[in-house]
mmCIF file of C-alpha atoms in Angstrom:
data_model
loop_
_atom_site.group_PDB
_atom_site.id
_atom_site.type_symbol
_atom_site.label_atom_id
_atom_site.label_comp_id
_atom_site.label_asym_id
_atom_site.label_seq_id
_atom_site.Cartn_x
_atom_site.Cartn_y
_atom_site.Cartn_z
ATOM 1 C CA UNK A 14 0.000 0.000 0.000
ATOM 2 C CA UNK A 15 1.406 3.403 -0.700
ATOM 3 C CA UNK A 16 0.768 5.592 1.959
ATOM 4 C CA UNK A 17 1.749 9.392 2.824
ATOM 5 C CA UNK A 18 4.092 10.461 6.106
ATOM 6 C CA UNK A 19 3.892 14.195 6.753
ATOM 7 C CA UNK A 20 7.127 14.762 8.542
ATOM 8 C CA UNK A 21 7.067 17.761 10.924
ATOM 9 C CA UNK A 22 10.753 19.560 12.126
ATOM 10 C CA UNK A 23 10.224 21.197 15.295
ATOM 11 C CA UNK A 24 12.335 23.794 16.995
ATOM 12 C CA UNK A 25 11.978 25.583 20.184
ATOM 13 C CA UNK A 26 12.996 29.051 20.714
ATOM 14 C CA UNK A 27 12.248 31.271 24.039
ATOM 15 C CA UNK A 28 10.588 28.119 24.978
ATOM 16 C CA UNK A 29 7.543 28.722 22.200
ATOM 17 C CA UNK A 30 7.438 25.449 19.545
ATOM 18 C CA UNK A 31 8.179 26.941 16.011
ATOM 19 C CA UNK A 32 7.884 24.612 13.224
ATOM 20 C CA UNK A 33 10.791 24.646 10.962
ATOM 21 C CA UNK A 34 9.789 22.415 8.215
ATOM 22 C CA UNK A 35 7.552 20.586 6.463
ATOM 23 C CA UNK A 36 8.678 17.498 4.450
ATOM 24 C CA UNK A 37 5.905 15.483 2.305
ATOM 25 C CA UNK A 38 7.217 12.078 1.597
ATOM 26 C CA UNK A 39 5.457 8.752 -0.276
ATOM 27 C CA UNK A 40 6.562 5.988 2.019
ATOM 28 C CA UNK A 41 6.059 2.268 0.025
ATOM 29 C CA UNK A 42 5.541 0.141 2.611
ATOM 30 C CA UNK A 43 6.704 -3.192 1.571
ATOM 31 C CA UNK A 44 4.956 -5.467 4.039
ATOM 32 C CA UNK A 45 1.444 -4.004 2.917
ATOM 33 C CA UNK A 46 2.185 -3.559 -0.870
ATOM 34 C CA UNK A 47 0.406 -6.341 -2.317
ATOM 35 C CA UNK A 48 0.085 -5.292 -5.921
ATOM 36 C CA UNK A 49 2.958 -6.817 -8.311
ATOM 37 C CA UNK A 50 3.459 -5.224 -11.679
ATOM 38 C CA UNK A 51 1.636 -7.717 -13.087
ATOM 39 C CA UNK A 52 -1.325 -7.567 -10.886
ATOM 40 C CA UNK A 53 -1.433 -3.683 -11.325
ATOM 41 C CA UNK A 54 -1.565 -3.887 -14.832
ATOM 42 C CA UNK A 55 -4.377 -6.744 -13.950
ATOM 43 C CA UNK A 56 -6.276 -4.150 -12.463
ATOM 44 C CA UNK A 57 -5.886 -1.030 -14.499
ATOM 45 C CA UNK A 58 -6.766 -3.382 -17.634
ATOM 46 C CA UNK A 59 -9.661 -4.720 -16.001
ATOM 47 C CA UNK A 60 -11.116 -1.387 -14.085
ATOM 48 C CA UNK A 61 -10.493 0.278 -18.093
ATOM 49 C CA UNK A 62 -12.570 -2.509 -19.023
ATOM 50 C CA UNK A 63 -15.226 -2.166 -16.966
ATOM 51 C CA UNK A 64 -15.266 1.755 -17.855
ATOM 52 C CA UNK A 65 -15.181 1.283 -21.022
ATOM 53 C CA UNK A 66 -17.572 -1.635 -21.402
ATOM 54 C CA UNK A 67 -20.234 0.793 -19.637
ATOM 55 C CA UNK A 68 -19.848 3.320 -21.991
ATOM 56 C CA UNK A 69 -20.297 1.228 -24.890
ATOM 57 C CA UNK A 70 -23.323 -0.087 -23.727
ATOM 58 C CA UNK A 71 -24.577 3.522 -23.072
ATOM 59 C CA UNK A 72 -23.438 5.659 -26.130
ATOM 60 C CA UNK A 73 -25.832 4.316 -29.325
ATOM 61 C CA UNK A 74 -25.184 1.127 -31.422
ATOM 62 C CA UNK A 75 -22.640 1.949 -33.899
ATOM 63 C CA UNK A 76 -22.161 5.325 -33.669
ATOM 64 C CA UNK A 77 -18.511 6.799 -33.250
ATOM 65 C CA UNK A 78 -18.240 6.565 -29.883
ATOM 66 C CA UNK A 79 -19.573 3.312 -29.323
ATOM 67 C CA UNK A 80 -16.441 2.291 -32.045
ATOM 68 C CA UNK A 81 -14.244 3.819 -29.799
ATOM 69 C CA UNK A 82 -15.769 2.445 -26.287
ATOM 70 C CA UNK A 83 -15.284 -0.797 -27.924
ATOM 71 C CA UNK A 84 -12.031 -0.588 -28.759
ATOM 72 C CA UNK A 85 -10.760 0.069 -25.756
ATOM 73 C CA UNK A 86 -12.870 -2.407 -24.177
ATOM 74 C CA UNK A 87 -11.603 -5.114 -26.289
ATOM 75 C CA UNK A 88 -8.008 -4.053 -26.069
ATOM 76 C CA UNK A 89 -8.212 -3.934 -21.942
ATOM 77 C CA UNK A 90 -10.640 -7.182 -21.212
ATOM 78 C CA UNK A 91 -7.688 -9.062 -23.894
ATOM 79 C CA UNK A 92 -4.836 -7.328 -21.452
ATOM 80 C CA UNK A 93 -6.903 -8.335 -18.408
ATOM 81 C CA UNK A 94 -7.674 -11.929 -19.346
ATOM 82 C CA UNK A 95 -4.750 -12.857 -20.482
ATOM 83 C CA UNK A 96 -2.350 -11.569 -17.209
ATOM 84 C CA UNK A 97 -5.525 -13.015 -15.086
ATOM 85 C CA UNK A 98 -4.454 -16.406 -16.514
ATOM 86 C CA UNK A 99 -0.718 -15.857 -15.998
ATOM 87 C CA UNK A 100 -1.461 -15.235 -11.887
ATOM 88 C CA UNK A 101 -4.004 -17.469 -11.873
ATOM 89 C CA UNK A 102 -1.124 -20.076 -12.916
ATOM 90 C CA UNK A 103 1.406 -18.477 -10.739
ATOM 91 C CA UNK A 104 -0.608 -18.839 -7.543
ATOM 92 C CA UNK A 105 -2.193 -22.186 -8.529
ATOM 93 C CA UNK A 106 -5.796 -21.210 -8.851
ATOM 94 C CA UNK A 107 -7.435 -23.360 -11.701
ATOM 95 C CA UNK A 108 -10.728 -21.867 -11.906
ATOM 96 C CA UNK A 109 -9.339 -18.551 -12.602
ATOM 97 C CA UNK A 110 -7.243 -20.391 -15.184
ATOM 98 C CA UNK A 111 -10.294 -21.295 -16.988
ATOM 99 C CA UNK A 112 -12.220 -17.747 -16.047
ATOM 100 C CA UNK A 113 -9.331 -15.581 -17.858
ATOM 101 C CA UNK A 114 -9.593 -18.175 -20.800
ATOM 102 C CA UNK A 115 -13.283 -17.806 -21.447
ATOM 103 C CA UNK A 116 -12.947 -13.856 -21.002
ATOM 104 C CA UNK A 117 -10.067 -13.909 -24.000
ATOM 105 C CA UNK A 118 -12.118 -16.349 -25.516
ATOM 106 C CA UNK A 119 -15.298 -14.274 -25.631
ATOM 107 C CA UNK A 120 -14.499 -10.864 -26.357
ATOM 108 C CA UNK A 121 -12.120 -12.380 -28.940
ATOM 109 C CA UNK A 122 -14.331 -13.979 -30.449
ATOM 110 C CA UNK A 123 -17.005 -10.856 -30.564
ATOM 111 C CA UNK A 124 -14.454 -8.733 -31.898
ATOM 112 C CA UNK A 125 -13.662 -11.199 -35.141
ATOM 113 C CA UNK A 126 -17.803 -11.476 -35.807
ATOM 114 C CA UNK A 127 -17.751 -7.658 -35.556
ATOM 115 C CA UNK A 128 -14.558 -7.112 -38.222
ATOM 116 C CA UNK A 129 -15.658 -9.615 -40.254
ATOM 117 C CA UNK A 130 -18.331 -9.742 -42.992
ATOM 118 C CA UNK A 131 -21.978 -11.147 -43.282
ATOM 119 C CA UNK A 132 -21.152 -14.493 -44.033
ATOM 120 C CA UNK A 133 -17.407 -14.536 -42.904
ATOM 121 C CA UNK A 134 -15.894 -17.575 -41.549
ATOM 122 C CA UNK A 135 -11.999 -19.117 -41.343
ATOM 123 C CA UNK A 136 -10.624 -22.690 -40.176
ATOM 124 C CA UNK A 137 -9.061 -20.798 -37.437
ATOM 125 C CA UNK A 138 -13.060 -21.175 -35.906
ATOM 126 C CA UNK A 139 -12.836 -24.977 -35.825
ATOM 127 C CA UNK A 140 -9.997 -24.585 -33.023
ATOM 128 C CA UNK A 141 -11.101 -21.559 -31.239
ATOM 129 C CA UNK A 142 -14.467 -23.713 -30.688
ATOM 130 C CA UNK A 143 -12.746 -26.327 -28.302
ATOM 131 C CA UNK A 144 -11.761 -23.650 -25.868
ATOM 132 C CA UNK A 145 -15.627 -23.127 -24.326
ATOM 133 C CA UNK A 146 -16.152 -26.829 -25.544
ATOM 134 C CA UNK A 147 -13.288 -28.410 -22.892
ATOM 135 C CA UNK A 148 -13.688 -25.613 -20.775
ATOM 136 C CA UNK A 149 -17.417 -25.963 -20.461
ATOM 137 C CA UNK A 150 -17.203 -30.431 -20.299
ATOM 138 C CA UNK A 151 -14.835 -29.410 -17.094
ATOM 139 C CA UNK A 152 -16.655 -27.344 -15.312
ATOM 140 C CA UNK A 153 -19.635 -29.712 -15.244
ATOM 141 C CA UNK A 154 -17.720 -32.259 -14.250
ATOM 142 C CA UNK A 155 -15.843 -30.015 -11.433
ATOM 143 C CA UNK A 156 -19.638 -29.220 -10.512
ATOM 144 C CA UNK A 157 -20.601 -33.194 -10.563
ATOM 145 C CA UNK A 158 -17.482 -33.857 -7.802
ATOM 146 C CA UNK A 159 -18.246 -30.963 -5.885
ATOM 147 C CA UNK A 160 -21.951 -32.139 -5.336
ATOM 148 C CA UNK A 161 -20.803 -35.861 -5.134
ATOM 149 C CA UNK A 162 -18.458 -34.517 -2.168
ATOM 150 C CA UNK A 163 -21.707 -33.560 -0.492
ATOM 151 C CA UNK A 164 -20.631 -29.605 -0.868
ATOM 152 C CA UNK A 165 -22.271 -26.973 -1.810
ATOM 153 C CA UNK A 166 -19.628 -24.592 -2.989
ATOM 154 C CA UNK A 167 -15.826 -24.764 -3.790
ATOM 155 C CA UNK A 168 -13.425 -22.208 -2.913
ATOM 156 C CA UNK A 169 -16.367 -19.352 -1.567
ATOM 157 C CA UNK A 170 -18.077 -20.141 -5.540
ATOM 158 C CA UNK A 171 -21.643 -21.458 -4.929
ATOM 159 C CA UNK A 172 -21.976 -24.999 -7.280
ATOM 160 C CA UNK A 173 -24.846 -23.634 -9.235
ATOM 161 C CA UNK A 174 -22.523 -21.423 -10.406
ATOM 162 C CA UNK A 175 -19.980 -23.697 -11.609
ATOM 163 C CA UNK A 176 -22.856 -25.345 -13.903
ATOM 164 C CA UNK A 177 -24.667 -21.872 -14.645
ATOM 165 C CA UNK A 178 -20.712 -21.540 -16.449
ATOM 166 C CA UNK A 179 -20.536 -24.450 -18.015
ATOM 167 C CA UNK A 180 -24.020 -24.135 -19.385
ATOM 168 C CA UNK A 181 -22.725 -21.018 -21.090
ATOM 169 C CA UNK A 182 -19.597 -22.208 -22.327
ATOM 170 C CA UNK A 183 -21.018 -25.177 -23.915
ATOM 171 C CA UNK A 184 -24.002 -23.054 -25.632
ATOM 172 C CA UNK A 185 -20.662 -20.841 -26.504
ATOM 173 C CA UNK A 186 -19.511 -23.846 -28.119
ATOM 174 C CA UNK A 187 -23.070 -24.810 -30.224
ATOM 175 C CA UNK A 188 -23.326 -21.445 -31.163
ATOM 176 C CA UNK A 189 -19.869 -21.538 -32.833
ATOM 177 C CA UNK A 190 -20.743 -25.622 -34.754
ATOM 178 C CA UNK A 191 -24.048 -23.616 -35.501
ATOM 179 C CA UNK A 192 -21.988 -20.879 -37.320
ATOM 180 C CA UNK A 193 -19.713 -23.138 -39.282
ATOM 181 C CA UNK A 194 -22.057 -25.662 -40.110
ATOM 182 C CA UNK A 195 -24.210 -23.041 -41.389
ATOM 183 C CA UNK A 196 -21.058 -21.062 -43.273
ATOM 184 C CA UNK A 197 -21.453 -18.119 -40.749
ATOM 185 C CA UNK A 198 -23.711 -15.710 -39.301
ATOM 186 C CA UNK A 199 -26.067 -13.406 -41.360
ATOM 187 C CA UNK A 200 -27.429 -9.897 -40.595
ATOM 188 C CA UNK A 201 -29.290 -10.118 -36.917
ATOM 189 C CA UNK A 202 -28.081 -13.270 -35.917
ATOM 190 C CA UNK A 203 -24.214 -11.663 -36.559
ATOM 191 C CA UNK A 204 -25.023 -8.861 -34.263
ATOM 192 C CA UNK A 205 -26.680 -11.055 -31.544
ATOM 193 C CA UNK A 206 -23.392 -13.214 -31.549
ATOM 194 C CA UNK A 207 -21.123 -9.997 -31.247
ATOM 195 C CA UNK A 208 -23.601 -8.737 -28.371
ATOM 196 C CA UNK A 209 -24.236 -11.443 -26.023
ATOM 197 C CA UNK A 210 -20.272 -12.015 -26.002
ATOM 198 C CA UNK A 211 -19.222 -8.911 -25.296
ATOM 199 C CA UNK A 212 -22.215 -8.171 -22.667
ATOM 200 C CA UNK A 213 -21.158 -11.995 -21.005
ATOM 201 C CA UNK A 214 -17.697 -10.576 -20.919
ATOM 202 C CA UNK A 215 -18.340 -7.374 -19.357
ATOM 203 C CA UNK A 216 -20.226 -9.638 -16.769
ATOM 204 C CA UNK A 217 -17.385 -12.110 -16.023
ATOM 205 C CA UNK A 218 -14.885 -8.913 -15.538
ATOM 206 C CA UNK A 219 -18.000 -7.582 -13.401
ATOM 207 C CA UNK A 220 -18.420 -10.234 -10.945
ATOM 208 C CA UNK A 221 -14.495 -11.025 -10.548
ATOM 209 C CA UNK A 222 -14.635 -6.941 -9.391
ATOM 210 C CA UNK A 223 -17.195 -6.600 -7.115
ATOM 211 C CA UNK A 224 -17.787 -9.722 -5.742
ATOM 212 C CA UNK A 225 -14.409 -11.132 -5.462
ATOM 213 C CA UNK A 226 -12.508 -11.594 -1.994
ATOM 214 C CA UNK A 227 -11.922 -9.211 0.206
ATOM 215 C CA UNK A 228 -13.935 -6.204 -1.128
ATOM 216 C CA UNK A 229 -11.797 -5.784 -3.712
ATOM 217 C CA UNK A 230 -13.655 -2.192 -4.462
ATOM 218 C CA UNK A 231 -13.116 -0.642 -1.060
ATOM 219 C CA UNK A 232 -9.766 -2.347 -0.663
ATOM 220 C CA UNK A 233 -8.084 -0.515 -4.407
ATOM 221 C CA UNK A 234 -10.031 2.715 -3.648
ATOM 222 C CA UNK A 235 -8.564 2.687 0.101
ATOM 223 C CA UNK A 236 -4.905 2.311 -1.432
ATOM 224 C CA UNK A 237 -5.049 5.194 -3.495
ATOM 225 C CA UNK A 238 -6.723 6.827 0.143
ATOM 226 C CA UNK A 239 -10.208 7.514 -0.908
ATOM 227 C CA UNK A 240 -12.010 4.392 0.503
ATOM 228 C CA UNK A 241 -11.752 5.629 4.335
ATOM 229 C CA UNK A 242 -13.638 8.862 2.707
ATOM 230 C CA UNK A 243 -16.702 7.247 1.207
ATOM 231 C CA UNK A 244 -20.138 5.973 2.156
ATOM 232 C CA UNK A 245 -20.288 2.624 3.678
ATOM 233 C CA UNK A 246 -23.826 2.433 1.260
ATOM 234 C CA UNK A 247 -21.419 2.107 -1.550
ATOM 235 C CA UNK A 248 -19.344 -1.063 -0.303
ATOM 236 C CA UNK A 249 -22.946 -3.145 0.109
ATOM 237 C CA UNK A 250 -22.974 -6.287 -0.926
ATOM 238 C CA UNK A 251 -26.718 -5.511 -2.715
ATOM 239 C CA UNK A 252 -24.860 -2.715 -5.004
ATOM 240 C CA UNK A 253 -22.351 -5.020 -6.146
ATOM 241 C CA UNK A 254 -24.846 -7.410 -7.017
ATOM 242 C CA UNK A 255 -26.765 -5.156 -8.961
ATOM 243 C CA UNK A 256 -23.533 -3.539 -10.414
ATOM 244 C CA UNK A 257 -22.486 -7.455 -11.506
ATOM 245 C CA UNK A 258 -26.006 -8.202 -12.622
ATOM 246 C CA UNK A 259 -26.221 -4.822 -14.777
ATOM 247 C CA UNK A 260 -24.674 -6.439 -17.575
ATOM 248 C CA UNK A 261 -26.822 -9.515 -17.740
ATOM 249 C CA UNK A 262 -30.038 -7.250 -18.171
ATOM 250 C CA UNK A 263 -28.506 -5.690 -20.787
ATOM 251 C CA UNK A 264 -27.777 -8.369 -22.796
ATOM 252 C CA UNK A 265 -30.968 -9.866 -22.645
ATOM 253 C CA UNK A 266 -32.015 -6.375 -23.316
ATOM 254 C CA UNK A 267 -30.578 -6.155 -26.819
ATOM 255 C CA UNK A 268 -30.281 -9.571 -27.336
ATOM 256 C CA UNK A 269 -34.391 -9.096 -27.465
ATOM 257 C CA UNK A 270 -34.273 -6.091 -29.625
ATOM 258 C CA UNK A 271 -32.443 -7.438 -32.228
ATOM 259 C CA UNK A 272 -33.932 -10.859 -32.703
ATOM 260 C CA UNK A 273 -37.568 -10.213 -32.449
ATOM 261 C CA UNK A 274 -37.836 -7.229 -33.558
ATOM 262 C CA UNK A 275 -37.702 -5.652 -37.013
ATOM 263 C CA UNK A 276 -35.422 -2.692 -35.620
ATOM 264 C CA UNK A 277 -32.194 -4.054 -37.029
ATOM 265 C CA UNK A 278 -33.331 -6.278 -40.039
ATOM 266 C CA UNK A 279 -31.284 -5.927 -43.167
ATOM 267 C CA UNK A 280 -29.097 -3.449 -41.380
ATOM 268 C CA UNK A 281 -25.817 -3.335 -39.187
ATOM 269 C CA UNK A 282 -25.253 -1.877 -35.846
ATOM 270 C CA UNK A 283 -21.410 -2.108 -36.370
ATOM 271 C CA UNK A 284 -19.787 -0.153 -38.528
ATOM 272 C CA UNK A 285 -17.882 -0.401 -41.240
ATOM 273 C CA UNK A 286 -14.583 1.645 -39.590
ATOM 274 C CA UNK A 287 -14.802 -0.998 -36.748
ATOM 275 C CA UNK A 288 -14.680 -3.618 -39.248
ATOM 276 C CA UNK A 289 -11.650 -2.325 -41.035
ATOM 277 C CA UNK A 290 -9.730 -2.059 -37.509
#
């Protein structure tokens, strides 16, 4: 944790207490700095992410600065998954290992159906489809020992969660057969793909944020010295679930709008500059 040390000098003179000097100093305290490089760059990737992810849900579909909201998003939540899976590996926590995977895997994934055309497909697709495919066939199976043991959660993660993932990565996995099989995605059904993987995304990032040990909210903001100065009201435990849930809504949200509706029929929400990035 970096921390500040006001150092006073003091001097006494006719037996009155002048001050002589006043020295402002960062101290970098070693036993409570708990951020490696890596990590930092973890965080600033993912907290960009988040941030950016927002505003490209807010700003409208397509327009300029929904291209450039994406962007950013894309280029942080790549940054953030992939050093989440190097820690994850360094401190020997698998399901992390698979978490960071699925988030690379995802917005990846969104990003080629957005660049591409109506219709665009490569062989490159037939191997990016066994990452949700083996990630989604072991996390069932993780779930399966876990309520074999007679458990009901793993590591502080509920076991309904662990199939409520592995649902999604093998429907992840379907969706991308679906799109080969079929010699890719047309029109609505390309922007539904790029959607629901970038909103599922934002939602992973979400939930590792808010409701990860620790608090991790009040514990970065209290580093940098401005948790001690906030409401308690925004640490709760229901505002990070809504904050975590936010993205979820939103995704069905659109995900609704553009499939049964006639609003984007015949016409893309993405943009041809985004497509030429």
């Amino acid at each position: 944790m970096v921390w500040l040390s006001l150092r006073v000098s003091l001097r006494v003179e006719g037996g009155r207490v002048k001050q002589r000097g006043t020295h402002l100093r960062i101290v970098l305290q070693e036993g409570l700095m708990s951020y490696s490089p890596t990590l930092l760059v973890h965080i600033c990737a993912g907290t960009l992410g988040l941030l950016s992810g927002t505003a490209a849900m807010s700003f409208r579909k397509g327009s300029p600065r929904h291209v450039l909201a994406g962007k950013v998003f894309v280029a942080s939540m790549l940054t953030m998954g992939a050093f989440a899976v190097y820690l994850a590996i360094a401190r020997h926590q698998p399901n992390n290992i698979g978490g960071g995977i699925l988030t690379v895997y995802l917005v990846g994934t969104a990003w080629l159906t957005a660049r591409r055309t109506d219709g665009e497909t490569s062989r490159f697709d037939w191997v990016l489809l066994l990452i949700p495919l083996a990630l989604g066939i072991l996390t069932w199976m993780n779930g399966l020992k876990v309520v074999r043991s007679g458990a009901s959660s793993q590591d502080g993660v509920p076991v309904g969660m662990n199939f409520f993932m592995g649902s999604v990565m093998l429907l992840a996995a379907t969706g991308d057969v679906r799109m080969l099989v079929r010699g890719g995605v047309l029109g609505a059904k390309r922007i539904a793909r790029h959607l629901w993987r970038m909103c599922f995304g934002l939602f992973i990032a979400a939930g590792s944020f808010f409701l990860g040990p620790s608090n991790r909210p009040r514990r970065l903001l209290s580093t940098i010295g401005l948790g001690q100065h906030l409401s308690s009201a925004l640490f709760s435990t229901t505002l990070y679930l809504t904050l975590t849930i936010l993205p979820l809504i939103l995704l069905i949200f659109w995900l609704a709008r553009v499939r049964f509706t006639k609003a984007y029929n015949g016409k893309s929400m993405i943009p041809v500059d985004l497509r030429d990035s």
